[in-house]
Tab-separated table of C-alpha atoms in Angstrom:
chain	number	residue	atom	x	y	z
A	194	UNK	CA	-6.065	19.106	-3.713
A	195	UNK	CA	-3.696	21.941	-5.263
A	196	UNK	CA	-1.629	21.835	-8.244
A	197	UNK	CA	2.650	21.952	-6.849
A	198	UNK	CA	2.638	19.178	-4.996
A	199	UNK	CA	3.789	16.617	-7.544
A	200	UNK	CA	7.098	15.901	-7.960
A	201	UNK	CA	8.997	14.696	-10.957
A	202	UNK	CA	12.716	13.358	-11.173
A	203	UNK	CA	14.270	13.280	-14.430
A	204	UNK	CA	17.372	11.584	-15.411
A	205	UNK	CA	19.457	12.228	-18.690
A	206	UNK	CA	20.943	8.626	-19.223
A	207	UNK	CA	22.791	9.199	-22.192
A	208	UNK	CA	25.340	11.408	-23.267
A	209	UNK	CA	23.677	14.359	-25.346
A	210	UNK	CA	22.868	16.660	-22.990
A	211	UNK	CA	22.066	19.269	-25.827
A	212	UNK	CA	18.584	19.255	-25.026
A	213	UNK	CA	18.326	18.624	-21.099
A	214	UNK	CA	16.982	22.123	-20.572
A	215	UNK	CA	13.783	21.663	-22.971
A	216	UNK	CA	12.859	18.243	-20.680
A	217	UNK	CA	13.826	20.194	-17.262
A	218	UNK	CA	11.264	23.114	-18.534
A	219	UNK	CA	8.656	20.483	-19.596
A	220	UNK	CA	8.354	18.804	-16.307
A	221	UNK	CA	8.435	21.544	-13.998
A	222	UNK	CA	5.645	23.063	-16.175
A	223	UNK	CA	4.073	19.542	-15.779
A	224	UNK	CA	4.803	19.498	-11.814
A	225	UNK	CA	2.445	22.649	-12.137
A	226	UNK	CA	-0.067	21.399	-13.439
A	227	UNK	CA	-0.372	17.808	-12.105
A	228	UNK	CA	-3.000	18.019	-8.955
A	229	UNK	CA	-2.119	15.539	-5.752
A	230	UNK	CA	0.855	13.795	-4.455
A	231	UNK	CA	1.572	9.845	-5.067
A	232	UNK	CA	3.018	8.012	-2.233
A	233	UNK	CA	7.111	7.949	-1.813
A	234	UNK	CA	8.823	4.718	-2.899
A	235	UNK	CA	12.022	3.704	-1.341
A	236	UNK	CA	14.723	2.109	-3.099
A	237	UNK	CA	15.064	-1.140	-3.607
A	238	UNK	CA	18.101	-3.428	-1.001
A	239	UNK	CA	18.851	-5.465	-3.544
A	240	UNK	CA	22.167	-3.953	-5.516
A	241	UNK	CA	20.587	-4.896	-8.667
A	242	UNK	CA	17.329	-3.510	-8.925
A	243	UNK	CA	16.497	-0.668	-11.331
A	244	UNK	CA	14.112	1.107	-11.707
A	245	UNK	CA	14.588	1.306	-15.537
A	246	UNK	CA	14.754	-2.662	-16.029
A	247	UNK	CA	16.997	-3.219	-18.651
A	248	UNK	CA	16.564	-0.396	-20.733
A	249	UNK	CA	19.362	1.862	-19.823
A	250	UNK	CA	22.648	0.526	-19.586
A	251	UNK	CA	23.169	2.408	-15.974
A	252	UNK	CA	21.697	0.979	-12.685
A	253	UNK	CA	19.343	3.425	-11.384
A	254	UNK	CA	18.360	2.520	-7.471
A	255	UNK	CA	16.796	5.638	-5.484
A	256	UNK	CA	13.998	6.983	-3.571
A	257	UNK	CA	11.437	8.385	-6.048
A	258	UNK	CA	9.212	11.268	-4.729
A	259	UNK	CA	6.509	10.999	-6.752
A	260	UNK	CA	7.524	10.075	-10.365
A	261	UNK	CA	11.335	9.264	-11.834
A	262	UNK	CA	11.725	9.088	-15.492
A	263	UNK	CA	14.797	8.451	-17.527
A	264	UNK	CA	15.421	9.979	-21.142
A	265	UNK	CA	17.697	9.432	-23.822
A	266	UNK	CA	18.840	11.143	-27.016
A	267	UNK	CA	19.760	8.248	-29.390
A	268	UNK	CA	19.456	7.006	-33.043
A	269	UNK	CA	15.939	5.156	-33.618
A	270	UNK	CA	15.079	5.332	-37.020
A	271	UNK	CA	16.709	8.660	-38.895
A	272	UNK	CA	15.190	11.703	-39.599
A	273	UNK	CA	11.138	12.023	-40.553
A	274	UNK	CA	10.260	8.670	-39.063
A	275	UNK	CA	9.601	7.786	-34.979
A	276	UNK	CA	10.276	11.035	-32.646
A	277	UNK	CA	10.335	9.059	-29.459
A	278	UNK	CA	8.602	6.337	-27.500
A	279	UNK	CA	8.072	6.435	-23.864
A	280	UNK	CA	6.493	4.422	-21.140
A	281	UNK	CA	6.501	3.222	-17.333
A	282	UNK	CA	8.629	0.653	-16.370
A	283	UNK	CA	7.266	0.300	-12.338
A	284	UNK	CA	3.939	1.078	-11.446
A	285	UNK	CA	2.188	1.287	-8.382
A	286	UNK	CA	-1.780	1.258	-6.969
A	287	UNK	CA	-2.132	4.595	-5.492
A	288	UNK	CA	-5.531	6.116	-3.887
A	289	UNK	CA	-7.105	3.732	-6.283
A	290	UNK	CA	-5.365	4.281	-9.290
A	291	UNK	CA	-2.479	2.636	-11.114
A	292	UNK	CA	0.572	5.331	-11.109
A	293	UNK	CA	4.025	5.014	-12.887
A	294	UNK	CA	6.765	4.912	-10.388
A	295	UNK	CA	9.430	5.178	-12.666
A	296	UNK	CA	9.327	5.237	-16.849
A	297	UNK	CA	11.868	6.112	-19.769
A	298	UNK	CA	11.259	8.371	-22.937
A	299	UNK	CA	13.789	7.640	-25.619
A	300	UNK	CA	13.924	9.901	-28.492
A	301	UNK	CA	15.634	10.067	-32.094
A	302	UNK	CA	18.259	12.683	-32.030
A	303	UNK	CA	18.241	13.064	-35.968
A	304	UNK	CA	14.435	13.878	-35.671
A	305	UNK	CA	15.264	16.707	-32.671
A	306	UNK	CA	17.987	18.108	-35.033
A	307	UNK	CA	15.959	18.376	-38.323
Protein backbone atom coordinates (compact mmCIF):
# COMPACT_ATOMS: atom_id res chain seq x y z
CA UNK A 1 0.00 0.00 0.00
CA UNK A 2 1.08 3.76 -0.87
CA UNK A 3 0.66 6.78 1.09
CA UNK A 4 -2.33 9.34 -1.10
CA UNK A 5 -4.90 7.23 -1.06
CA UNK A 6 -6.67 8.31 2.11
CA UNK A 7 -9.09 10.71 2.06
CA UNK A 8 -10.20 13.15 4.67
CA UNK A 9 -13.39 15.49 4.70
CA UNK A 10 -13.38 18.28 6.99
CA UNK A 11 -16.21 20.40 7.97
CA UNK A 12 -16.01 23.91 9.76
CA UNK A 13 -19.36 23.78 11.81
CA UNK A 14 -19.16 26.92 13.44
CA UNK A 15 -18.79 30.31 12.50
CA UNK A 16 -14.98 31.36 12.94
CA UNK A 17 -13.56 30.52 9.98
CA UNK A 18 -10.29 32.45 11.02
CA UNK A 19 -8.41 29.42 11.20
CA UNK A 20 -9.93 26.97 8.46
CA UNK A 21 -6.74 27.16 6.44
CA UNK A 22 -4.35 25.78 9.37
CA UNK A 23 -6.97 22.48 9.62
CA UNK A 24 -7.22 22.30 5.58
CA UNK A 25 -3.14 22.24 5.61
CA UNK A 26 -3.10 19.72 8.52
CA UNK A 27 -5.16 17.11 6.87
CA UNK A 28 -3.95 17.15 3.50
CA UNK A 29 -0.45 16.80 5.07
CA UNK A 30 -2.15 13.94 7.05
CA UNK A 31 -3.88 12.45 3.72
CA UNK A 32 -0.04 12.17 2.81
CA UNK A 33 1.01 10.41 5.13
CA UNK A 34 -1.82 8.00 6.10
CA UNK A 35 -1.03 4.51 4.08
CA UNK A 36 -4.37 2.50 2.66
CA UNK A 37 -7.87 3.35 1.87
CA UNK A 38 -10.98 2.54 4.36
CA UNK A 39 -14.08 1.41 2.74
CA UNK A 40 -16.78 4.25 1.47
CA UNK A 41 -19.83 4.73 3.71
CA UNK A 42 -23.02 5.92 2.26
CA UNK A 43 -25.28 8.17 3.91
CA UNK A 44 -27.69 7.32 6.01
CA UNK A 45 -32.03 7.32 4.46
CA UNK A 46 -33.17 8.32 7.44
CA UNK A 47 -33.50 12.45 7.41
CA UNK A 48 -32.22 12.47 10.83
CA UNK A 49 -29.13 10.73 11.05
CA UNK A 50 -25.81 12.52 11.62
CA UNK A 51 -22.94 11.67 11.51
CA UNK A 52 -21.90 14.05 14.36
CA UNK A 53 -24.71 12.76 16.89
CA UNK A 54 -25.68 15.54 18.77
CA UNK A 55 -22.72 17.46 19.00
CA UNK A 56 -23.09 20.05 16.37
CA UNK A 57 -26.16 21.84 16.14
CA UNK A 58 -26.24 21.19 12.08
CA UNK A 59 -27.40 17.81 10.57
CA UNK A 60 -24.59 16.41 8.75
CA UNK A 61 -25.86 13.30 6.33
CA UNK A 62 -23.26 12.43 3.40
CA UNK A 63 -21.17 9.92 1.79
CA UNK A 64 -17.80 9.84 3.61
CA UNK A 65 -14.76 8.71 1.50
CA UNK A 66 -12.66 7.59 3.91
CA UNK A 67 -12.82 9.80 7.08
CA UNK A 68 -15.29 13.07 7.80
CA UNK A 69 -14.52 15.15 10.74
CA UNK A 70 -16.23 18.22 12.00
CA UNK A 71 -14.38 21.17 13.91
CA UNK A 72 -15.34 24.01 15.83
CA UNK A 73 -13.81 27.22 17.18
CA UNK A 74 -15.73 27.90 20.46
CA UNK A 75 -15.30 29.00 24.14
CA UNK A 76 -14.29 25.87 26.45
CA UNK A 77 -12.57 27.03 29.28
CA UNK A 78 -10.58 30.60 28.58
CA UNK A 79 -7.22 31.10 27.84
CA UNK A 80 -4.20 28.67 29.39
CA UNK A 81 -6.55 25.85 30.23
CA UNK A 82 -8.06 22.90 27.60
CA UNK A 83 -6.85 23.59 23.78
CA UNK A 84 -9.32 21.19 22.29
CA UNK A 85 -10.83 17.74 22.62
CA UNK A 86 -11.57 15.54 19.78
CA UNK A 87 -12.91 12.12 19.06
CA UNK A 88 -14.97 9.69 16.66
CA UNK A 89 -18.44 9.72 16.80
CA UNK A 90 -19.12 6.50 14.08
CA UNK A 91 -16.78 3.87 13.72
CA UNK A 92 -16.51 1.09 11.56
CA UNK A 93 -14.53 -2.63 11.38
CA UNK A 94 -12.36 -2.24 8.45
CA UNK A 95 -9.67 -4.97 7.13
CA UNK A 96 -9.68 -5.94 10.73
CA UNK A 97 -9.41 -2.87 12.43
CA UNK A 98 -11.81 -0.47 14.11
CA UNK A 99 -11.74 2.96 11.91
CA UNK A 100 -13.54 6.32 12.70
CA UNK A 101 -16.08 7.07 10.10
CA UNK A 102 -16.82 10.34 11.16
CA UNK A 103 -15.40 12.42 14.50
CA UNK A 104 -15.42 16.18 15.77
CA UNK A 105 -12.42 18.28 17.22
CA UNK A 106 -13.67 21.24 19.17
CA UNK A 107 -11.22 23.75 20.21
CA UNK A 108 -11.03 26.93 22.61
CA UNK A 109 -10.77 29.97 20.50
CA UNK A 110 -9.25 32.12 23.46
CA UNK A 111 -6.41 29.45 23.67
CA UNK A 112 -5.81 29.74 19.52
CA UNK A 113 -5.74 33.57 20.00
CA UNK A 114 -3.27 33.83 22.98
Amino acid sequence: MKAGNFKISLMHMGTDKSYNHIFEKAARRWERIIVGDSKDVPKKSSSSHSWFGSDFDQKVNVDIDDVLIGYQMEKVDGRGGVLGFAGPVYRRKDQGSITAISGIMKFDKEDFDW
